[in-house]
């Protein structure tokens, strides 16, 4: 079966490059993936899948029918959106849209999803069960997975697999991560209310800027002294607003930040932990305090049996030396975790680095991928899908 998958994928390779370059040249922002969705649905229909558009707003779902011997439904998820970044590569298929770029490889993911659908559709009658392909919008704003789930895409799904490009390892390699792959990412707003006064008479005022400074410093110190150092927490205040003039004590400061964590218990405890630290400081110095903690996306926790399945599939396809076990998670976030609340799943990393030149990171205006990775992604996923039916 693996040899057949490889044969089909190799024949499809030029077409897949063409698809990827078309998507790369026509990027669309989160929630506006209309052209991409229509294009994806067209490709799915042309290889005999039932394709439905406008699922999860601008998402697409493709259903591939197998023999129906195995009742389990397997989902494959790829994302389609681009970023508000002005591309600075010199590729002849660079973005044709000013200020929008596929700088996170979602063009590659969409192509790998389509390629996997194309390969498996040619094996269709030999597949024991059905496969549902999810082409998700709006991953970059961490909304699309939730939209797709709300439209019922996880109904009856037994397991889900996904892939993300990874420029830190070379094209031709696959990265496998057990356990936490990405962090939970939550949004934080803190409002500190003091009392205005003359800059020369601090004792008659409540200085919201000084209290905000205390709060920020205390939060960072409290991470080091009260959080388990083996369970990372990153708290970044990325925006601070307050004050009116150099000689007027500020009565109002607003802080905006992001909070990242990996461990489920830490994740659960963070809102109260932050509120307690900040509000105690405010109270001590007579200021008012409001902490608004908004949950973003949970941590992606890869299921160990499914991760092992993908690892074995990749090793069989490419050899052990091209499969890297990733020892560290990322504190970035990924809304793939929203699907994992409904079924176990795993996401692997697809190496896209060039061996012989500088590789720019994800979200960089000069980010490029070595396209030889596409077929690696397709064969790995297609083979993992086939192996899934033989694994209970
Ligand atoms: Ni991404």
mmCIF file of C-alpha atoms and ligand atoms in Angstrom:
data_model
loop_
_atom_site.group_PDB
_atom_site.id
_atom_site.type_symbol
_atom_site.label_atom_id
_atom_site.label_comp_id
_atom_site.label_asym_id
_atom_site.label_seq_id
_atom_site.Cartn_x
_atom_site.Cartn_y
_atom_site.Cartn_z
ATOM 1 C CA UNK A 1 0.000 0.000 0.000
ATOM 2 C CA UNK A 2 2.822 2.432 0.889
ATOM 3 C CA UNK A 3 4.419 1.948 -2.523
ATOM 4 C CA UNK A 4 1.118 2.673 -4.240
ATOM 5 C CA UNK A 5 0.695 5.827 -2.161
ATOM 6 C CA UNK A 6 4.196 6.959 -3.087
ATOM 7 C CA UNK A 7 3.627 6.235 -6.788
ATOM 8 C CA UNK A 8 0.381 8.188 -6.894
ATOM 9 C CA UNK A 9 1.872 11.077 -4.904
ATOM 10 C CA UNK A 10 4.928 11.301 -7.148
ATOM 11 C CA UNK A 11 2.735 11.523 -10.232
ATOM 12 C CA UNK A 12 0.705 14.248 -8.535
ATOM 13 C CA UNK A 13 3.755 16.256 -7.430
ATOM 14 C CA UNK A 14 3.822 18.777 -10.323
ATOM 15 C CA UNK A 15 0.087 19.422 -9.909
ATOM 16 C CA UNK A 16 0.513 19.903 -6.162
ATOM 17 C CA UNK A 17 3.277 22.473 -6.710
ATOM 18 C CA UNK A 18 0.952 24.282 -9.117
ATOM 19 C CA UNK A 19 -1.858 24.270 -6.531
ATOM 20 C CA UNK A 20 0.423 25.537 -3.796
ATOM 21 C CA UNK A 21 1.771 28.363 -5.959
ATOM 22 C CA UNK A 22 -1.735 29.403 -6.958
ATOM 23 C CA UNK A 23 -2.814 29.588 -3.311
ATOM 24 C CA UNK A 24 0.408 31.354 -2.350
ATOM 25 C CA UNK A 25 -0.107 34.026 -5.019
ATOM 26 C CA UNK A 26 -3.721 34.603 -3.907
ATOM 27 C CA UNK A 27 -3.654 34.822 -0.112
ATOM 28 C CA UNK A 28 -6.746 35.790 1.874
ATOM 29 C CA UNK A 29 -7.045 37.091 5.420
ATOM 30 C CA UNK A 30 -8.741 35.209 8.267
ATOM 31 C CA UNK A 31 -12.484 34.905 7.733
ATOM 32 C CA UNK A 32 -12.271 36.091 4.116
ATOM 33 C CA UNK A 33 -11.100 32.868 2.452
ATOM 34 C CA UNK A 34 -13.801 32.971 -0.249
ATOM 35 C CA UNK A 35 -11.612 32.384 -3.336
ATOM 36 C CA UNK A 36 -9.462 29.826 -1.543
ATOM 37 C CA UNK A 37 -12.540 27.942 -0.344
ATOM 38 C CA UNK A 38 -14.068 27.878 -3.834
ATOM 39 C CA UNK A 39 -10.760 26.681 -5.271
ATOM 40 C CA UNK A 40 -10.422 23.946 -2.621
ATOM 41 C CA UNK A 41 -14.016 22.784 -3.189
ATOM 42 C CA UNK A 42 -13.330 22.637 -6.939
ATOM 43 C CA UNK A 43 -10.274 20.432 -6.481
ATOM 44 C CA UNK A 44 -12.115 18.144 -4.032
ATOM 45 C CA UNK A 45 -15.085 17.728 -6.396
ATOM 46 C CA UNK A 46 -12.779 17.012 -9.328
ATOM 47 C CA UNK A 47 -11.394 14.002 -7.468
ATOM 48 C CA UNK A 48 -14.826 12.686 -6.585
ATOM 49 C CA UNK A 49 -15.259 13.904 -3.010
ATOM 50 C CA UNK A 50 -18.470 15.456 -1.801
ATOM 51 C CA UNK A 51 -17.437 19.026 -0.966
ATOM 52 C CA UNK A 52 -19.447 21.460 1.112
ATOM 53 C CA UNK A 53 -18.564 25.153 1.289
ATOM 54 C CA UNK A 54 -19.506 27.767 3.886
ATOM 55 C CA UNK A 55 -18.985 25.392 6.818
ATOM 56 C CA UNK A 56 -17.561 27.367 9.754
ATOM 57 C CA UNK A 57 -18.230 30.573 7.781
ATOM 58 C CA UNK A 58 -15.589 30.277 5.023
ATOM 59 C CA UNK A 59 -14.437 26.699 5.621
ATOM 60 C CA UNK A 60 -14.816 23.648 3.385
ATOM 61 C CA UNK A 61 -15.525 20.025 4.277
ATOM 62 C CA UNK A 62 -14.755 17.153 1.918
ATOM 63 C CA UNK A 63 -16.128 13.674 2.549
ATOM 64 C CA UNK A 64 -14.301 10.638 1.185
ATOM 65 C CA UNK A 65 -16.225 7.369 1.239
ATOM 66 C CA UNK A 66 -14.409 4.136 1.933
ATOM 67 C CA UNK A 67 -15.861 0.609 1.987
ATOM 68 C CA UNK A 68 -17.701 1.230 5.238
ATOM 69 C CA UNK A 69 -16.291 -1.896 6.936
ATOM 70 C CA UNK A 70 -14.822 0.181 9.739
ATOM 71 C CA UNK A 71 -17.348 2.532 11.319
ATOM 72 C CA UNK A 72 -14.726 4.943 12.648
ATOM 73 C CA UNK A 73 -14.550 8.332 10.948
ATOM 74 C CA UNK A 74 -11.133 9.911 10.639
ATOM 75 C CA UNK A 75 -10.739 13.679 10.157
ATOM 76 C CA UNK A 76 -7.818 15.485 8.535
ATOM 77 C CA UNK A 77 -7.591 19.195 9.299
ATOM 78 C CA UNK A 78 -5.649 21.839 7.388
ATOM 79 C CA UNK A 79 -5.953 25.626 7.596
ATOM 80 C CA UNK A 80 -6.274 28.117 4.726
ATOM 81 C CA UNK A 81 -5.793 31.711 5.924
ATOM 82 C CA UNK A 82 -2.924 34.153 5.355
ATOM 83 C CA UNK A 83 -1.494 37.045 7.387
ATOM 84 C CA UNK A 84 -1.528 40.859 7.124
ATOM 85 C CA UNK A 85 2.161 40.914 6.140
ATOM 86 C CA UNK A 86 3.689 42.504 3.010
ATOM 87 C CA UNK A 87 5.655 39.745 1.271
ATOM 88 C CA UNK A 88 9.331 40.492 0.653
ATOM 89 C CA UNK A 89 10.440 37.387 -1.247
ATOM 90 C CA UNK A 90 11.459 37.518 -4.882
ATOM 91 C CA UNK A 91 9.413 34.443 -5.861
ATOM 92 C CA UNK A 92 7.642 34.673 -9.197
ATOM 93 C CA UNK A 93 4.518 33.335 -7.484
ATOM 94 C CA UNK A 94 4.783 35.823 -4.599
ATOM 95 C CA UNK A 95 1.560 37.332 -3.247
ATOM 96 C CA UNK A 96 -0.350 39.407 -5.772
ATOM 97 C CA UNK A 97 -2.221 41.132 -2.965
ATOM 98 C CA UNK A 98 -0.451 44.011 -1.272
ATOM 99 C CA UNK A 99 -0.073 43.548 2.465
ATOM 100 C CA UNK A 100 -1.303 39.935 2.567
ATOM 101 C CA UNK A 101 0.988 36.923 2.642
ATOM 102 C CA UNK A 102 1.003 33.196 3.300
ATOM 103 C CA UNK A 103 3.802 33.590 5.847
ATOM 104 C CA UNK A 104 2.740 30.700 8.084
ATOM 105 C CA UNK A 105 2.658 27.970 5.437
ATOM 106 C CA UNK A 106 -1.111 27.542 5.393
ATOM 107 C CA UNK A 107 -0.844 27.450 1.578
ATOM 108 C CA UNK A 108 1.297 24.334 2.053
ATOM 109 C CA UNK A 109 -1.140 22.866 4.592
ATOM 110 C CA UNK A 110 -4.096 23.349 2.239
ATOM 111 C CA UNK A 111 -2.099 21.722 -0.567
ATOM 112 C CA UNK A 112 -1.104 18.788 1.662
ATOM 113 C CA UNK A 113 -4.774 18.341 2.617
ATOM 114 C CA UNK A 114 -5.811 18.378 -1.027
ATOM 115 C CA UNK A 115 -2.948 16.074 -2.028
ATOM 116 C CA UNK A 116 -3.920 13.588 0.681
ATOM 117 C CA UNK A 117 -7.528 13.689 -0.547
ATOM 118 C CA UNK A 118 -6.346 13.117 -4.132
ATOM 119 C CA UNK A 119 -4.141 10.158 -3.187
ATOM 120 C CA UNK A 120 -6.745 8.543 -0.936
ATOM 121 C CA UNK A 121 -9.521 9.063 -3.500
ATOM 122 C CA UNK A 122 -7.493 6.921 -5.869
ATOM 123 C CA UNK A 123 -7.350 4.238 -3.175
ATOM 124 C CA UNK A 124 -10.976 4.902 -2.204
ATOM 125 C CA UNK A 125 -12.478 1.467 -2.707
ATOM 126 C CA UNK A 126 -9.717 -0.145 -0.648
ATOM 127 C CA UNK A 127 -10.141 2.143 2.391
ATOM 128 C CA UNK A 128 -12.075 0.406 5.184
ATOM 129 C CA UNK A 129 -13.609 3.623 6.551
ATOM 130 C CA UNK A 130 -14.512 7.208 5.711
ATOM 131 C CA UNK A 131 -12.289 10.269 5.884
ATOM 132 C CA UNK A 132 -13.513 13.829 6.472
ATOM 133 C CA UNK A 133 -11.243 16.622 5.243
ATOM 134 C CA UNK A 134 -11.566 19.891 7.131
ATOM 135 C CA UNK A 135 -10.262 23.013 5.401
ATOM 136 C CA UNK A 136 -10.428 25.555 8.162
ATOM 137 C CA UNK A 137 -10.533 29.348 7.909
ATOM 138 C CA UNK A 138 -9.272 31.929 10.395
ATOM 139 C CA UNK A 139 -6.633 29.961 12.282
ATOM 140 C CA UNK A 140 -4.451 33.066 12.687
ATOM 141 C CA UNK A 141 -7.107 34.779 14.784
ATOM 142 C CA UNK A 142 -7.799 31.525 16.681
ATOM 143 C CA UNK A 143 -11.464 31.547 15.663
ATOM 144 C CA UNK A 144 -11.853 29.207 12.693
ATOM 145 C CA UNK A 145 -11.668 25.895 14.551
ATOM 146 C CA UNK A 146 -14.434 27.054 16.882
ATOM 147 C CA UNK A 147 -16.584 28.055 13.890
ATOM 148 C CA UNK A 148 -16.046 24.659 12.269
ATOM 149 C CA UNK A 149 -16.836 22.765 15.481
ATOM 150 C CA UNK A 150 -19.998 24.846 15.973
ATOM 151 C CA UNK A 151 -21.121 23.723 12.506
ATOM 152 C CA UNK A 152 -20.832 20.081 13.569
ATOM 153 C CA UNK A 153 -17.685 18.985 11.729
ATOM 154 C CA UNK A 154 -16.609 16.858 14.700
ATOM 155 C CA UNK A 155 -19.891 14.932 14.851
ATOM 156 C CA UNK A 156 -19.082 11.189 14.709
ATOM 157 C CA UNK A 157 -15.345 11.839 14.315
ATOM 158 C CA UNK A 158 -13.226 9.175 16.068
ATOM 159 C CA UNK A 159 -9.810 10.771 15.602
ATOM 160 C CA UNK A 160 -8.260 13.809 13.922
ATOM 161 C CA UNK A 161 -4.834 14.491 12.398
ATOM 162 C CA UNK A 162 -3.177 17.688 11.296
ATOM 163 C CA UNK A 163 0.134 19.140 10.153
ATOM 164 C CA UNK A 164 2.077 22.382 10.475
ATOM 165 C CA UNK A 165 5.169 23.458 8.549
ATOM 166 C CA UNK A 166 8.350 23.851 10.576
ATOM 167 C CA UNK A 167 11.305 25.764 9.099
ATOM 168 C CA UNK A 168 13.678 24.687 11.906
ATOM 169 C CA UNK A 169 14.055 21.211 10.403
ATOM 170 C CA UNK A 170 14.963 20.498 6.775
ATOM 171 C CA UNK A 171 12.493 19.563 4.070
ATOM 172 C CA UNK A 172 12.434 15.776 3.829
ATOM 173 C CA UNK A 173 12.086 15.446 7.601
ATOM 174 C CA UNK A 174 9.099 15.106 9.854
ATOM 175 C CA UNK A 175 8.943 16.292 13.479
ATOM 176 C CA UNK A 176 6.955 14.286 16.010
ATOM 177 C CA UNK A 177 5.967 15.606 19.399
ATOM 178 C CA UNK A 178 4.398 13.587 22.218
ATOM 179 C CA UNK A 179 2.199 15.410 24.744
ATOM 180 C CA UNK A 180 1.988 19.199 24.637
ATOM 181 C CA UNK A 181 2.721 20.633 21.196
ATOM 182 C CA UNK A 182 1.596 24.239 21.655
ATOM 183 C CA UNK A 183 0.567 26.398 24.594
ATOM 184 C CA UNK A 184 -2.745 27.704 25.798
ATOM 185 C CA UNK A 185 -3.017 31.387 24.907
ATOM 186 C CA UNK A 186 -5.349 33.662 26.850
ATOM 187 C CA UNK A 187 -5.937 37.425 26.706
ATOM 188 C CA UNK A 188 -5.505 39.658 29.708
ATOM 189 C CA UNK A 189 -6.853 43.152 30.407
ATOM 190 C CA UNK A 190 -6.087 44.954 33.659
ATOM 191 C CA UNK A 191 -7.628 48.325 34.539
ATOM 192 C CA UNK A 192 -6.156 50.247 37.457
ATOM 193 C CA UNK A 193 -8.047 53.242 38.760
ATOM 194 C CA UNK A 194 -6.201 55.785 40.933
ATOM 195 C CA UNK A 195 -6.781 59.427 41.725
ATOM 196 C CA UNK A 196 -5.371 62.292 39.734
ATOM 197 C CA UNK A 197 -3.311 65.077 41.292
ATOM 198 C CA UNK A 198 -0.385 67.454 40.896
ATOM 199 C CA UNK A 199 2.877 65.786 39.920
ATOM 200 C CA UNK A 200 4.593 67.565 42.811
ATOM 201 C CA UNK A 201 2.111 66.371 45.466
ATOM 202 C CA UNK A 202 1.996 62.546 45.203
ATOM 203 C CA UNK A 203 0.677 62.122 48.752
ATOM 204 C CA UNK A 204 -2.597 63.759 47.698
ATOM 205 C CA UNK A 205 -3.118 61.392 44.755
ATOM 206 C CA UNK A 206 -3.188 57.678 43.905
ATOM 207 C CA UNK A 207 -0.673 57.142 41.116
ATOM 208 C CA UNK A 208 -2.085 54.527 38.736
ATOM 209 C CA UNK A 209 1.119 54.427 36.643
ATOM 210 C CA UNK A 210 3.335 53.606 39.623
ATOM 211 C CA UNK A 211 0.848 50.974 40.826
ATOM 212 C CA UNK A 212 0.734 49.469 37.317
ATOM 213 C CA UNK A 213 4.531 49.259 37.388
ATOM 214 C CA UNK A 214 4.337 47.428 40.742
ATOM 215 C CA UNK A 215 1.728 45.059 39.339
ATOM 216 C CA UNK A 216 3.756 44.224 36.235
ATOM 217 C CA UNK A 217 6.943 43.646 38.216
ATOM 218 C CA UNK A 218 5.115 41.551 40.821
ATOM 219 C CA UNK A 219 3.484 39.340 38.224
ATOM 220 C CA UNK A 220 6.861 38.558 36.635
ATOM 221 C CA UNK A 221 8.463 37.900 40.027
ATOM 222 C CA UNK A 222 5.526 35.803 41.184
ATOM 223 C CA UNK A 223 5.954 33.510 38.171
ATOM 224 C CA UNK A 224 9.459 32.734 39.388
ATOM 225 C CA UNK A 225 8.466 32.314 43.074
ATOM 226 C CA UNK A 226 4.958 30.841 43.050
ATOM 227 C CA UNK A 227 4.624 28.883 39.793
ATOM 228 C CA UNK A 228 6.088 25.400 39.391
ATOM 229 C CA UNK A 229 9.197 26.027 37.246
ATOM 230 C CA UNK A 230 8.601 22.755 35.405
ATOM 231 C CA UNK A 231 5.232 24.080 34.197
ATOM 232 C CA UNK A 232 6.003 27.192 32.173
ATOM 233 C CA UNK A 233 3.979 30.388 32.308
ATOM 234 C CA UNK A 234 4.721 33.322 30.014
ATOM 235 C CA UNK A 235 2.942 36.571 30.745
ATOM 236 C CA UNK A 236 3.593 39.433 28.353
ATOM 237 C CA UNK A 237 2.089 42.872 28.769
ATOM 238 C CA UNK A 238 2.166 44.101 25.197
ATOM 239 C CA UNK A 239 0.271 47.344 25.553
ATOM 240 C CA UNK A 240 0.000 49.966 28.279
ATOM 241 C CA UNK A 241 -2.149 53.088 28.200
ATOM 242 C CA UNK A 242 -2.509 55.848 30.765
ATOM 243 C CA UNK A 243 -1.673 59.342 31.850
ATOM 244 C CA UNK A 244 -2.186 62.816 30.375
ATOM 245 C CA UNK A 245 0.780 65.089 31.073
ATOM 246 C CA UNK A 246 4.284 64.956 32.602
ATOM 247 C CA UNK A 247 3.208 66.855 35.711
ATOM 248 C CA UNK A 248 -0.196 65.237 36.259
ATOM 249 C CA UNK A 249 -0.515 62.018 38.229
ATOM 250 C CA UNK A 250 -2.432 59.460 36.192
ATOM 251 C CA UNK A 251 -5.731 58.186 37.530
ATOM 252 C CA UNK A 252 -6.283 55.436 34.957
ATOM 253 C CA UNK A 253 -4.060 52.765 33.402
ATOM 254 C CA UNK A 254 -5.045 49.932 31.120
ATOM 255 C CA UNK A 255 -2.735 46.987 30.478
ATOM 256 C CA UNK A 256 -3.228 44.438 27.718
ATOM 257 C CA UNK A 257 -1.354 41.175 27.583
ATOM 258 C CA UNK A 258 -1.163 37.543 26.557
ATOM 259 C CA UNK A 259 -0.773 34.613 28.941
ATOM 260 C CA UNK A 260 0.745 31.303 27.801
ATOM 261 C CA UNK A 261 0.827 28.013 29.677
ATOM 262 C CA UNK A 262 1.160 24.285 29.005
ATOM 263 C CA UNK A 263 -0.037 22.370 32.030
ATOM 264 C CA UNK A 264 -3.808 21.879 32.484
ATOM 265 C CA UNK A 265 -3.733 22.620 36.243
ATOM 266 C CA UNK A 266 -1.716 25.782 35.734
ATOM 267 C CA UNK A 267 -4.087 26.789 32.951
ATOM 268 C CA UNK A 268 -7.080 26.377 35.243
ATOM 269 C CA UNK A 269 -5.523 28.398 38.077
ATOM 270 C CA UNK A 270 -4.189 31.407 36.145
ATOM 271 C CA UNK A 271 -7.192 33.796 36.152
ATOM 272 C CA UNK A 272 -7.516 33.722 39.935
ATOM 273 C CA UNK A 273 -3.753 33.823 40.462
ATOM 274 C CA UNK A 274 -3.377 36.999 38.388
ATOM 275 C CA UNK A 275 -6.388 38.699 39.919
ATOM 276 C CA UNK A 276 -5.144 38.061 43.433
ATOM 277 C CA UNK A 277 -1.674 39.493 42.813
ATOM 278 C CA UNK A 278 -2.860 42.580 40.946
ATOM 279 C CA UNK A 279 -5.823 43.406 43.142
ATOM 280 C CA UNK A 280 -3.827 42.995 46.379
ATOM 281 C CA UNK A 281 -1.281 45.538 45.145
ATOM 282 C CA UNK A 282 -4.015 47.936 44.067
ATOM 283 C CA UNK A 283 -5.759 47.574 47.404
ATOM 284 C CA UNK A 284 -2.554 48.191 49.347
ATOM 285 C CA UNK A 285 -2.109 51.568 47.655
ATOM 286 C CA UNK A 286 -5.769 52.549 47.482
ATOM 287 C CA UNK A 287 -6.439 52.009 43.788
ATOM 288 C CA UNK A 288 -9.365 50.283 42.111
ATOM 289 C CA UNK A 289 -8.706 47.106 40.159
ATOM 290 C CA UNK A 290 -10.443 45.235 37.384
ATOM 291 C CA UNK A 291 -8.972 42.086 35.810
ATOM 292 C CA UNK A 292 -10.632 40.733 32.684
ATOM 293 C CA UNK A 293 -9.255 37.336 31.787
ATOM 294 C CA UNK A 294 -10.489 35.954 28.488
ATOM 295 C CA UNK A 295 -9.833 32.358 27.496
ATOM 296 C CA UNK A 296 -8.281 32.009 24.055
ATOM 297 C CA UNK A 297 -7.323 28.537 22.889
ATOM 298 C CA UNK A 298 -6.240 25.619 25.079
ATOM 299 C CA UNK A 299 -2.937 23.791 24.704
ATOM 300 C CA UNK A 300 -2.666 21.221 21.893
ATOM 301 C CA UNK A 301 -2.095 17.895 23.656
ATOM 302 C CA UNK A 302 -1.148 15.206 21.162
ATOM 303 C CA UNK A 303 -2.720 11.797 21.805
ATOM 304 C CA UNK A 304 0.064 9.285 22.331
ATOM 305 C CA UNK A 305 -1.405 6.353 20.342
ATOM 306 C CA UNK A 306 -2.159 8.546 17.314
ATOM 307 C CA UNK A 307 1.219 10.273 17.573
ATOM 308 C CA UNK A 308 2.877 6.879 17.569
ATOM 309 C CA UNK A 309 0.843 5.930 14.510
ATOM 310 C CA UNK A 310 2.088 8.991 12.601
ATOM 311 C CA UNK A 311 5.648 8.411 13.811
ATOM 312 C CA UNK A 312 5.552 4.811 12.544
ATOM 313 C CA UNK A 313 3.974 5.890 9.251
ATOM 314 C CA UNK A 314 6.684 8.530 8.723
ATOM 315 C CA UNK A 315 9.486 6.104 9.623
ATOM 316 C CA UNK A 316 8.146 3.469 7.227
ATOM 317 C CA UNK A 317 7.850 6.046 4.470
ATOM 318 C CA UNK A 318 11.133 7.942 4.913
ATOM 319 C CA UNK A 319 13.397 6.006 7.300
ATOM 320 C CA UNK A 320 14.103 6.614 10.982
ATOM 321 C CA UNK A 321 16.810 9.199 10.402
ATOM 322 C CA UNK A 322 14.325 11.556 8.784
ATOM 323 C CA UNK A 323 11.909 11.463 11.703
ATOM 324 C CA UNK A 324 12.827 13.718 14.614
ATOM 325 C CA UNK A 325 11.267 13.433 18.035
ATOM 326 C CA UNK A 326 10.804 17.029 19.165
ATOM 327 C CA UNK A 327 11.818 17.379 22.791
ATOM 328 C CA UNK A 328 10.319 20.804 23.344
ATOM 329 C CA UNK A 329 6.832 22.198 22.803
ATOM 330 C CA UNK A 330 6.171 25.664 21.428
ATOM 331 C CA UNK A 331 4.627 28.432 23.504
ATOM 332 C CA UNK A 332 2.864 29.592 20.373
ATOM 333 C CA UNK A 333 -0.821 28.756 20.095
ATOM 334 C CA UNK A 334 -2.830 26.734 17.590
ATOM 335 C CA UNK A 335 -6.616 26.418 17.538
ATOM 336 C CA UNK A 336 -6.341 22.730 16.548
ATOM 337 C CA UNK A 337 -6.866 22.225 20.287
ATOM 338 C CA UNK A 338 -10.555 23.125 19.822
ATOM 339 C CA UNK A 339 -11.104 19.886 17.863
ATOM 340 C CA UNK A 340 -9.300 17.900 20.542
ATOM 341 C CA UNK A 341 -12.106 18.684 22.974
ATOM 342 C CA UNK A 342 -14.253 16.360 20.819
ATOM 343 C CA UNK A 343 -11.880 13.567 19.743
ATOM 344 C CA UNK A 344 -8.266 12.528 20.296
ATOM 345 C CA UNK A 345 -5.833 13.815 17.711
ATOM 346 C CA UNK A 346 -2.287 14.603 16.775
ATOM 347 C CA UNK A 347 -0.473 17.282 14.810
ATOM 348 C CA UNK A 348 2.959 16.682 13.346
ATOM 349 C CA UNK A 349 5.565 19.154 12.114
ATOM 350 C CA UNK A 350 6.566 19.107 8.482
ATOM 351 C CA UNK A 351 10.167 20.172 7.862
ATOM 352 C CA UNK A 352 10.319 22.876 5.171
ATOM 353 C CA UNK A 353 13.828 24.294 5.757
ATOM 354 C CA UNK A 354 16.351 24.637 2.930
ATOM 355 C CA UNK A 355 19.550 22.752 3.740
ATOM 356 C CA UNK A 356 21.843 25.325 2.141
ATOM 357 C CA UNK A 357 20.475 28.788 2.819
ATOM 358 C CA UNK A 358 19.037 31.015 5.490
ATOM 359 C CA UNK A 359 15.590 29.977 6.681
ATOM 360 C CA UNK A 360 13.365 32.777 7.898
ATOM 361 C CA UNK A 361 10.932 32.036 10.725
ATOM 362 C CA UNK A 362 7.151 31.733 10.409
ATOM 363 C CA UNK A 363 5.355 35.107 10.074
ATOM 364 C CA UNK A 364 8.460 36.718 8.525
ATOM 365 C CA UNK A 365 7.989 38.711 5.271
ATOM 366 C CA UNK A 366 10.778 36.659 3.681
ATOM 367 C CA UNK A 367 9.507 33.273 4.886
ATOM 368 C CA UNK A 368 9.861 30.619 2.168
ATOM 369 C CA UNK A 369 9.375 26.871 2.100
ATOM 370 C CA UNK A 370 11.259 24.157 0.280
ATOM 371 C CA UNK A 371 8.401 22.746 -1.792
ATOM 372 C CA UNK A 372 9.866 19.239 -1.819
ATOM 373 C CA UNK A 373 8.209 18.995 1.611
ATOM 374 C CA UNK A 374 4.720 18.864 0.099
ATOM 375 C CA UNK A 375 4.960 15.278 -1.108
ATOM 376 C CA UNK A 376 6.509 14.283 2.243
ATOM 377 C CA UNK A 377 3.443 15.678 4.002
ATOM 378 C CA UNK A 378 1.002 14.021 1.608
ATOM 379 C CA UNK A 379 2.573 10.550 1.761
ATOM 380 C CA UNK A 380 2.997 10.702 5.559
ATOM 381 C CA UNK A 381 -0.644 11.643 6.091
ATOM 382 C CA UNK A 382 -2.065 9.253 3.490
ATOM 383 C CA UNK A 383 -0.024 6.366 4.891
ATOM 384 C CA UNK A 384 -1.023 7.264 8.464
ATOM 385 C CA UNK A 385 -4.693 7.250 7.404
ATOM 386 C CA UNK A 386 -4.321 3.787 5.870
ATOM 387 C CA UNK A 387 -2.551 2.493 8.964
ATOM 388 C CA UNK A 388 -5.272 3.933 11.187
ATOM 389 C CA UNK A 389 -7.812 1.374 10.039
ATOM 390 C CA UNK A 390 -5.473 -1.455 11.041
ATOM 391 C CA UNK A 391 -4.943 -0.077 14.513
ATOM 392 C CA UNK A 392 -7.344 -0.473 17.383
HETATM 393 NI NI1 LIG B 1 0.156 28.584 11.237
#
